[in-house]
Coordinates of C-alpha atoms in Angstrom, one line a residue:
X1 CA 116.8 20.2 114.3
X2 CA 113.9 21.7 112.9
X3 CA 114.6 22.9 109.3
X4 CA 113.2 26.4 108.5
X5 CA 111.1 27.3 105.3
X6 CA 113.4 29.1 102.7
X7 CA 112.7 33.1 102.9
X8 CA 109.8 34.6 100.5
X9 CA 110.6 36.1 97.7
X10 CA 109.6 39.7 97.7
X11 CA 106.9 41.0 94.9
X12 CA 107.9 42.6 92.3
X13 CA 106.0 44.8 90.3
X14 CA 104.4 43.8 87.4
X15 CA 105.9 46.1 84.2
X16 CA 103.9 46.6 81.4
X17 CA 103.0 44.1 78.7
X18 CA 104.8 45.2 76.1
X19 CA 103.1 44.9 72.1
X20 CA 105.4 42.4 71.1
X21 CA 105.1 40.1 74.4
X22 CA 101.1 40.3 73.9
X23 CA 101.5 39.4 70.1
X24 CA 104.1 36.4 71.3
X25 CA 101.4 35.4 73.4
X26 CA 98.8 35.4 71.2
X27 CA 101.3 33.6 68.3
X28 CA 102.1 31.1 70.2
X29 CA 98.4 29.8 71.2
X30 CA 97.8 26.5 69.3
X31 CA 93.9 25.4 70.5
X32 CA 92.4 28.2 69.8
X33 CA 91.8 30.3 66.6
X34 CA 92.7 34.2 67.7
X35 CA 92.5 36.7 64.5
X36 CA 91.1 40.3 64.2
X37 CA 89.0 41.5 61.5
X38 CA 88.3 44.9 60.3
X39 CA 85.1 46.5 60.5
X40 CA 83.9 45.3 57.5
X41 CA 85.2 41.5 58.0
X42 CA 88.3 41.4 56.3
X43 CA 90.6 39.3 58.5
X44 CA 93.8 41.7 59.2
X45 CA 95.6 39.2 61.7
X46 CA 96.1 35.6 62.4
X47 CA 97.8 33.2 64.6
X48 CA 99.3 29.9 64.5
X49 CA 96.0 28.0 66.2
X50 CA 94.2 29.5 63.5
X51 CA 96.4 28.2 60.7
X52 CA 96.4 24.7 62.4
X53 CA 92.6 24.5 62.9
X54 CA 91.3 26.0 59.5
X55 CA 94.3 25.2 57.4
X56 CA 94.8 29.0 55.9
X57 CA 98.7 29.8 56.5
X58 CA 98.7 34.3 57.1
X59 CA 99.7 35.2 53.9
X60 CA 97.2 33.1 52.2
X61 CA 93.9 34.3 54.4
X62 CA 95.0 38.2 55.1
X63 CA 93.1 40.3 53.3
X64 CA 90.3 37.6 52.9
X65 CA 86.7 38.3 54.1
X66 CA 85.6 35.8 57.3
X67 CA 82.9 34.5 55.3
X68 CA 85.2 32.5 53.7
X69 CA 85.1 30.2 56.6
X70 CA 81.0 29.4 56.4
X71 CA 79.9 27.2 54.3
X72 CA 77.5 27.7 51.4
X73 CA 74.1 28.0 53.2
X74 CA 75.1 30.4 55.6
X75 CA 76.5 32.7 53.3
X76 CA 73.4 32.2 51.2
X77 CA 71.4 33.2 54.8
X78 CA 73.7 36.5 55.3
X79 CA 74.8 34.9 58.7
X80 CA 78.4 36.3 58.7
X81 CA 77.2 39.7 58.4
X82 CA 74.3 38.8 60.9
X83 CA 77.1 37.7 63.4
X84 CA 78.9 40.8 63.2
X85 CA 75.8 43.1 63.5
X86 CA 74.8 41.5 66.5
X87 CA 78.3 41.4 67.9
X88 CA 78.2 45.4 67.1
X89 CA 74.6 45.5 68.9
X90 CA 75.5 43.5 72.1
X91 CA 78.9 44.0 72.4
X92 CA 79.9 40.4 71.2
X93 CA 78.6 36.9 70.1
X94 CA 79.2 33.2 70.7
X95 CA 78.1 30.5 68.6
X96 CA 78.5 26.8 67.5
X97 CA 77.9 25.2 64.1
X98 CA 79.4 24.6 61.0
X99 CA 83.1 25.9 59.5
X100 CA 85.1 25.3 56.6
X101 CA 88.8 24.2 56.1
X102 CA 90.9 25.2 53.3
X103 CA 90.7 21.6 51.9
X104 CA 86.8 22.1 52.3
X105 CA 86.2 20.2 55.0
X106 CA 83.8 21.0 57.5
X107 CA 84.2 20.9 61.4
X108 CA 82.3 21.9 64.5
X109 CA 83.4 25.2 65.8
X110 CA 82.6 27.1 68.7
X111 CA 83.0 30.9 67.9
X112 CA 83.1 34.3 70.0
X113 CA 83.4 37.3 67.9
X114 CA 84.0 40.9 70.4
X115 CA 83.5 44.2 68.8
X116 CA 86.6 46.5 69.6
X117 CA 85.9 50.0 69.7
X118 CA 88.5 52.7 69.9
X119 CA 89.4 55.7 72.4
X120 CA 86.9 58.2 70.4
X121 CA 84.4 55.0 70.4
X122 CA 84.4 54.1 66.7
X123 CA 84.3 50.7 65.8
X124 CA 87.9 49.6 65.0
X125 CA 87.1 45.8 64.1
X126 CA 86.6 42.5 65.5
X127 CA 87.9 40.3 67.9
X128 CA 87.2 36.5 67.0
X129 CA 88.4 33.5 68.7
X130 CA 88.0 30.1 67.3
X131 CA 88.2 26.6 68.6
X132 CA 87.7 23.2 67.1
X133 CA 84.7 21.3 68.5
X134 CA 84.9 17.8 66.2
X135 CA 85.8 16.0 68.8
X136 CA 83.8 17.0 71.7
X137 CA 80.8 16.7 69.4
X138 CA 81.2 13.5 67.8
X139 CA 81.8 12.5 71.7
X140 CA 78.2 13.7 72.4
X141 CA 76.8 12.2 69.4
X142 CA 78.2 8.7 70.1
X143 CA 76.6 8.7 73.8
X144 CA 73.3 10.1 72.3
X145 CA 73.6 7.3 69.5
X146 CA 74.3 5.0 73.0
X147 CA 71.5 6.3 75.0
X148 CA 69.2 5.5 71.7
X149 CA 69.9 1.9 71.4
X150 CA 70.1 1.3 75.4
X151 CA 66.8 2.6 75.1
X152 CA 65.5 0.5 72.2
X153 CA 67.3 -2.2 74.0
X154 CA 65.1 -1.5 77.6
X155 CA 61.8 -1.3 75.3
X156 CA 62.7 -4.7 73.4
X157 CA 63.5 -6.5 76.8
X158 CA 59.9 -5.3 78.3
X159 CA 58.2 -5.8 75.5
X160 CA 59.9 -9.4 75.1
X161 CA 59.1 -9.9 79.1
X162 CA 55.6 -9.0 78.5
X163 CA 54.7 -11.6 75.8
X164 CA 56.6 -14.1 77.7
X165 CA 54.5 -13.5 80.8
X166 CA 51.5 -13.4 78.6
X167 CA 52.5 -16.9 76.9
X168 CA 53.0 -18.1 80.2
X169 CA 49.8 -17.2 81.5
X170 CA 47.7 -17.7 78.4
X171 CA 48.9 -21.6 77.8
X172 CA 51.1 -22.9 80.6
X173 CA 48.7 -22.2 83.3
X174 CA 45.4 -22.7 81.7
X175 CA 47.2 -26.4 80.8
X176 CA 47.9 -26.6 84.6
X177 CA 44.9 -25.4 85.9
X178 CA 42.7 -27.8 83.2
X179 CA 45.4 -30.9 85.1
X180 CA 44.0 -29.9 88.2
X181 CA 39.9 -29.7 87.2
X182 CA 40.8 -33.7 86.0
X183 CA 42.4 -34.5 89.0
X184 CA 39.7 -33.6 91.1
X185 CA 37.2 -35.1 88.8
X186 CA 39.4 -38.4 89.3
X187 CA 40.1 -38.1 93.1
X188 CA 36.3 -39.0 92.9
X189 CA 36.1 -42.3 91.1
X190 CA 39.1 -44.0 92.2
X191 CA 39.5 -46.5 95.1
X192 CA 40.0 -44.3 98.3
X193 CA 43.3 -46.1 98.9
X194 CA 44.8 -43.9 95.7
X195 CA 43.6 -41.0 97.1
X196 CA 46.5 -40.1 99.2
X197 CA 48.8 -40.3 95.8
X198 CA 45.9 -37.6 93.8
X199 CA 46.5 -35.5 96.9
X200 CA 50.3 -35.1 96.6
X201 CA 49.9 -34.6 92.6
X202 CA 47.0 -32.1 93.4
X203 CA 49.3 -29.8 95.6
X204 CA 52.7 -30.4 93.2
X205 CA 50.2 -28.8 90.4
X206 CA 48.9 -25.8 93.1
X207 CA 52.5 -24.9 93.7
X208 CA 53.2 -25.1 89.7
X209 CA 50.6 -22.4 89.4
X210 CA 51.6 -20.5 91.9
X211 CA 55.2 -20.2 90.8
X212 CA 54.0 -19.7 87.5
X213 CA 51.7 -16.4 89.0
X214 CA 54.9 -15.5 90.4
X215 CA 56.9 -15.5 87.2
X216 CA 54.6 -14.1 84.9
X217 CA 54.9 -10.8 88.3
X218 CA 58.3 -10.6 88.2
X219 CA 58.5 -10.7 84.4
X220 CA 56.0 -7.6 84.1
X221 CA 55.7 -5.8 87.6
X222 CA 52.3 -3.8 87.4
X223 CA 51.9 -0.1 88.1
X224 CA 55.5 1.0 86.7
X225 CA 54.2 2.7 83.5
X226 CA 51.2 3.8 85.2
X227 CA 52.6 5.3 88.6
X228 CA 56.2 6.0 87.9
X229 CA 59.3 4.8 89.6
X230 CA 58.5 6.2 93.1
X231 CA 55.2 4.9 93.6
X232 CA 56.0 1.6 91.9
X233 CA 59.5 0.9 93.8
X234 CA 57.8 2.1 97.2
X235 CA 55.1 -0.2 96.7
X236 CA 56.6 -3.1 95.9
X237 CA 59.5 -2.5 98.8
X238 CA 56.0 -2.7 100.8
X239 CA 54.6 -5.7 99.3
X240 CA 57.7 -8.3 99.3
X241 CA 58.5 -6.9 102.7
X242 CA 55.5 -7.8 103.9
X243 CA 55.6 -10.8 102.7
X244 CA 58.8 -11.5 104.1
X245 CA 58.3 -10.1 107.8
X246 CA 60.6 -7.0 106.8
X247 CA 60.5 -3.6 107.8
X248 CA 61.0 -1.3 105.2
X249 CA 62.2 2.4 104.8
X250 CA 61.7 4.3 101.5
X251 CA 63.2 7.7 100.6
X252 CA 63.2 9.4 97.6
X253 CA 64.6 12.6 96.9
X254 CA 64.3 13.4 92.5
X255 CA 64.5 16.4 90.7
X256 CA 62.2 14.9 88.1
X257 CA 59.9 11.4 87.4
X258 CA 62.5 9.6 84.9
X259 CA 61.8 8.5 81.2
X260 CA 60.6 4.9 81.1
X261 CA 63.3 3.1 80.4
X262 CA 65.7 4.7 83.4
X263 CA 62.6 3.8 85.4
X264 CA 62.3 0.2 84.1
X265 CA 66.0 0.1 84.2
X266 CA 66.5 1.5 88.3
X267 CA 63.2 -0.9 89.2
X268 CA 64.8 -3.9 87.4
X269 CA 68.0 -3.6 89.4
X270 CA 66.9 -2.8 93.2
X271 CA 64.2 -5.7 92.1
X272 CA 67.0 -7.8 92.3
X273 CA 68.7 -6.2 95.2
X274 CA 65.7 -6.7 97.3
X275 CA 65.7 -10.3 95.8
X276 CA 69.5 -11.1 97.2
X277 CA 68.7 -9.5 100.5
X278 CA 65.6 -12.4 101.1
X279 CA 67.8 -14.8 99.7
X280 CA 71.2 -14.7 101.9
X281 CA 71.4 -11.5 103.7
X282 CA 69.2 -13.0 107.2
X283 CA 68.0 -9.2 107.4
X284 CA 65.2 -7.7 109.1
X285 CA 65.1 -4.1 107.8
X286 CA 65.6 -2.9 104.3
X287 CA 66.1 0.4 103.4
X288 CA 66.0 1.9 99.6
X289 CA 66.7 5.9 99.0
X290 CA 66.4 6.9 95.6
X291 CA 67.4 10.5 94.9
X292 CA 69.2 13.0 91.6
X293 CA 72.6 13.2 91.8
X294 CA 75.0 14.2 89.2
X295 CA 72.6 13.8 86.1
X296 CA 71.1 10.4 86.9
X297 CA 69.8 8.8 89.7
X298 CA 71.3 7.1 92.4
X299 CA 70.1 4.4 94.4
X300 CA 71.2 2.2 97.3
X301 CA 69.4 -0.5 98.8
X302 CA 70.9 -1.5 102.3
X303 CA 69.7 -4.6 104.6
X304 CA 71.0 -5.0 108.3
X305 CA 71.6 -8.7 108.0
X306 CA 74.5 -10.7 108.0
X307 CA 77.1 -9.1 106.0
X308 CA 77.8 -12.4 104.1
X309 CA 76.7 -12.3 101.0
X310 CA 79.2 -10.2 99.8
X311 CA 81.8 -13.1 100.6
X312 CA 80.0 -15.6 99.3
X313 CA 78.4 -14.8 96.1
X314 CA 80.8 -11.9 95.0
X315 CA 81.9 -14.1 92.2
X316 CA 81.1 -13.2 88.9
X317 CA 79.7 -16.1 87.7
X318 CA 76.9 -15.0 90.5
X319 CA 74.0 -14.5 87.9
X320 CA 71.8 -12.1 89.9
X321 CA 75.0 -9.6 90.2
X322 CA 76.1 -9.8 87.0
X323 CA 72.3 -8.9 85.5
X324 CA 72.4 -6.0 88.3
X325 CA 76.0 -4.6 87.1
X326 CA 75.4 -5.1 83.4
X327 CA 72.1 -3.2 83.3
X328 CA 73.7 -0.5 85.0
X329 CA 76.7 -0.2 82.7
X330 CA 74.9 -1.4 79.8
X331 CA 72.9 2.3 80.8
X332 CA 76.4 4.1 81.4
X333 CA 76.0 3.9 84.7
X334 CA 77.7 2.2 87.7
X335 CA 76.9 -0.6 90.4
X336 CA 78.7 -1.4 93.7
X337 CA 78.3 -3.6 96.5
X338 CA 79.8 -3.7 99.6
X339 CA 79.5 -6.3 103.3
X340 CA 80.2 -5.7 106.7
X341 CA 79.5 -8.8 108.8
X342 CA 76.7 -8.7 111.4
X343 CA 76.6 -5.2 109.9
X344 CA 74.9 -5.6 106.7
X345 CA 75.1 -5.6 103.1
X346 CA 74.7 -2.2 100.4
X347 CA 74.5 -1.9 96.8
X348 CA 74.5 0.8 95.3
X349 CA 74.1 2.5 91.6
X350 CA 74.0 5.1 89.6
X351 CA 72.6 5.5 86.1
X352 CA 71.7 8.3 83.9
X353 CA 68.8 10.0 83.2
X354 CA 68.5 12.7 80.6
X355 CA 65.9 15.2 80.3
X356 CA 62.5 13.9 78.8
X357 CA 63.0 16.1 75.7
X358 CA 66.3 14.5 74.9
X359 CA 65.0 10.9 75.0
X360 CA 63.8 10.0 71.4
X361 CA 60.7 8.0 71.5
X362 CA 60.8 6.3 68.5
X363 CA 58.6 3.0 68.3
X364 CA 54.6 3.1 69.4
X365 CA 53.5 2.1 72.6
X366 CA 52.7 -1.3 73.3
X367 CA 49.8 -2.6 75.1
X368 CA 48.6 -1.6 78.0
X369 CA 51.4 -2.8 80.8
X370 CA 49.8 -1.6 83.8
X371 CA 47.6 -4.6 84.9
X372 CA 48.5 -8.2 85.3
X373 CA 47.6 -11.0 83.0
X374 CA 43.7 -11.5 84.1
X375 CA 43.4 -15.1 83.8
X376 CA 40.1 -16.6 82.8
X377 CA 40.5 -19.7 83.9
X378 CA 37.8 -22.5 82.5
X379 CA 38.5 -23.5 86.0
X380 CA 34.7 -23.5 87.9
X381 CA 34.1 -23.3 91.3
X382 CA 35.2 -26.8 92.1
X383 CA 38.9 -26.1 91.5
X384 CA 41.2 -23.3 92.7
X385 CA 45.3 -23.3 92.6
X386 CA 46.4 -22.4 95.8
X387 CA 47.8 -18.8 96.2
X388 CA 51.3 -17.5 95.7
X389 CA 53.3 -18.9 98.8
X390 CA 54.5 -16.2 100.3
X391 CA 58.1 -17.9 101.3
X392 CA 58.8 -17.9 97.4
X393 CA 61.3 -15.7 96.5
X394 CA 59.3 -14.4 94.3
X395 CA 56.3 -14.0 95.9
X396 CA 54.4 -10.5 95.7
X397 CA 50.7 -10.0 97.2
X398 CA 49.8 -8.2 94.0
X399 CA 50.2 -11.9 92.4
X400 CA 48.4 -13.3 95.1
X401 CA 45.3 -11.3 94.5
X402 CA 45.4 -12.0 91.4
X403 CA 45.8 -15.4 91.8
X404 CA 42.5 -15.3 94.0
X405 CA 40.4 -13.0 92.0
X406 CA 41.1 -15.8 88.7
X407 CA 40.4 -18.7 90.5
X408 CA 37.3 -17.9 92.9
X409 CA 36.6 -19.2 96.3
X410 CA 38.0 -22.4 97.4

């Protein structure tokens, strides 16, 4: 049996809101301020939201001027009569700033005064509507205050990455490049029969400059500051695809080129996406889409390999998720990840990025990030280290150049 839907009710016709349902109404409202004043400013009603936000019971504020509620240097400016004037001028005003309590304490209030005008279109008073805006505001501040350290934190960590790769290049390969100049000096005096032995130690200290080349890359991509997140992501999807026999496929749809340190930050991360996809995924095709979405920027890096890495290095003690996930967070962002096997693998995030005039720049730029360390090698032309091997995780051909253009022809 199939039940039937009850009968409608029919409409009945709305009476009249009588005076004393509308001041009920009014009365009862608790979050927001609703008074009247008269034309002059004097507050001639008041309702229990108003009491509980500024303190003032009705018999203690009727009768009162509104400028009671200002503090010191607005009064001193003439903005309470300014606010009414121009409420008067434009039919009403909203604004945000400043109020005081009874006890004196000040909170942040967002306030619409509307002028009322009678039936012979004389100005009968004011219409003003109050509501408490503390928390809202201290909410905003906190997540500026947020935004300012993740900022100063981004700076810190390039700036630290830079030297690093600097130190790296400066000492660690010059020592490795001056091993190799004496091993080739000593391949020539020994007995040939040793020779073999110099060989395999010639190549060990090749492949320690090349990694090295590689790390000081991956500590300080070039082109980021100089060319912006689009043209620095695209290219390097280009360059480590390349190296790994990849095809790639770049989109990017932004409002806006990002502040720095969203840039660094969204470059850091699909850095290491890329990274995971060489490493386990078995893919060949990446794609990475960049585009605004709610704010931020939202990215998603997607491979067509195996599905598997999702299974087997989901666990947190996974070091290349866990930097991916806490830089996104650490931003106030999010990061995801999801497998499908013989499907693929995605990740995706999202992280913020504010306006450029609401990012604070508050320490001096540093030096110029935009080229590699140039090495200059006391190597001569009798000694080269091999280039970057391009089956190196963290091989790029931009490192390989450079590798080349330091060390001369073989």
């Amino acid at each position: 049996m199939t039940p039937h839907p009850p009968p409608e009710l029919p409409r009945k016709p709305a009476a009249p809101l009588a005076d004393a349902a509308f001041t009920l109404l009014v009365q009862g409202v608790l979050d927001y301020g609703i008074f009247m004043l008269d034309p002059q400013g004097y507050v001639i009603s008041w309702n229990a939201g108003a009491e509980r936000i500024k303190g003032y019971s009705a018999a203690e504020i009727v009768g009162n001027h509104f400028s009671v509620f200002y503090p010191t240097e607005d009064k001193v400016a003439g903005k309470p009569q300014w606010e009414l004037e121009t409420a008067v001028a434009d039919g009403r005003l909203e604004d945000e700033g400043w109020r005081i309590r009874k006890d004196g304490s000040r909170f942040w209030a967002n306030v619409v005064i509307t002028a009322l005008w009678d039936d012979k279109g004389r100005l009968a008073g004011f219409g003003k509507v109050t509501r408490d805006m503390s928390e809202r505001r201290a909410a905003q501040n906190a997540l500026s205050e947020r935004r300012r350290l993740f900022d100063h934190l981004v700076q810190a960590q390039e700036t630290e990455r830079r030297r690093i790769a600097w130190d790296v290049h400066d000492d660690s390969i010059q020592a490795m490049v001056a091993v190799g100049m004496r091993l080739q000096l000593l391949t020539e005096r020994v007995p040939e029969a040793y020779a073999p032995e110099l060989e395999r130690l010639d190549r060990s200290v090749r492949g320690a400059i090349s990694r090295l080349r590689n790390l000081t890359f991956r500590l300080h991509p070039p082109g980021i500051d100089r060319s912006g997140l689009v043209e620095a992501l695209s290219n390097h999807l280009t360059e480590v695809t390349s190296a790994w026999k990849m095809t790639p496929s770049f989109e990017h749809r932004l409002d806006r080129e990002p502040g720095p340190e969203t840039a660094v930050t969204v470059f850091r991360i699909a850095q290491e996406a890329l990274l995971n996809v060489y490493k386990h995924a078995d893919a060949s095709s990446i794609s990475v889409r960049v585009e605004s979405s709610g704010g931020g920027i939202l990215t998603r890096v997607a491979d067509n390999g195996n599905g598997e890495p999702m299974a087997r290095d989901a666990g947190r003690d996974h070091f290349g998720i866990i930097e991916m996930r806490e830089r996104a967070e650490t931003a106030g962002g999010w990061w995801s990840m999801g497998s499908e096997p013989g499907v693929g693998t995605t990740v995706e995030f999202w992280v913020p990025s504010p306006p450029a005039a609401e990012v604070a720049v508050e320490s001096a730029e540093a030096a110029d990030p935009t080229e590699s360390p140039e090495p200059d090698d006391p190597a001569g032309p009798t000694y080269s280290a091999d280039p970057p091997d391009p089956t190196d995780p963290a091989y790029s051909p931009e490192a390989a150049d450079s590798a080349e253009r330091a060390d001369g022809p073989r």
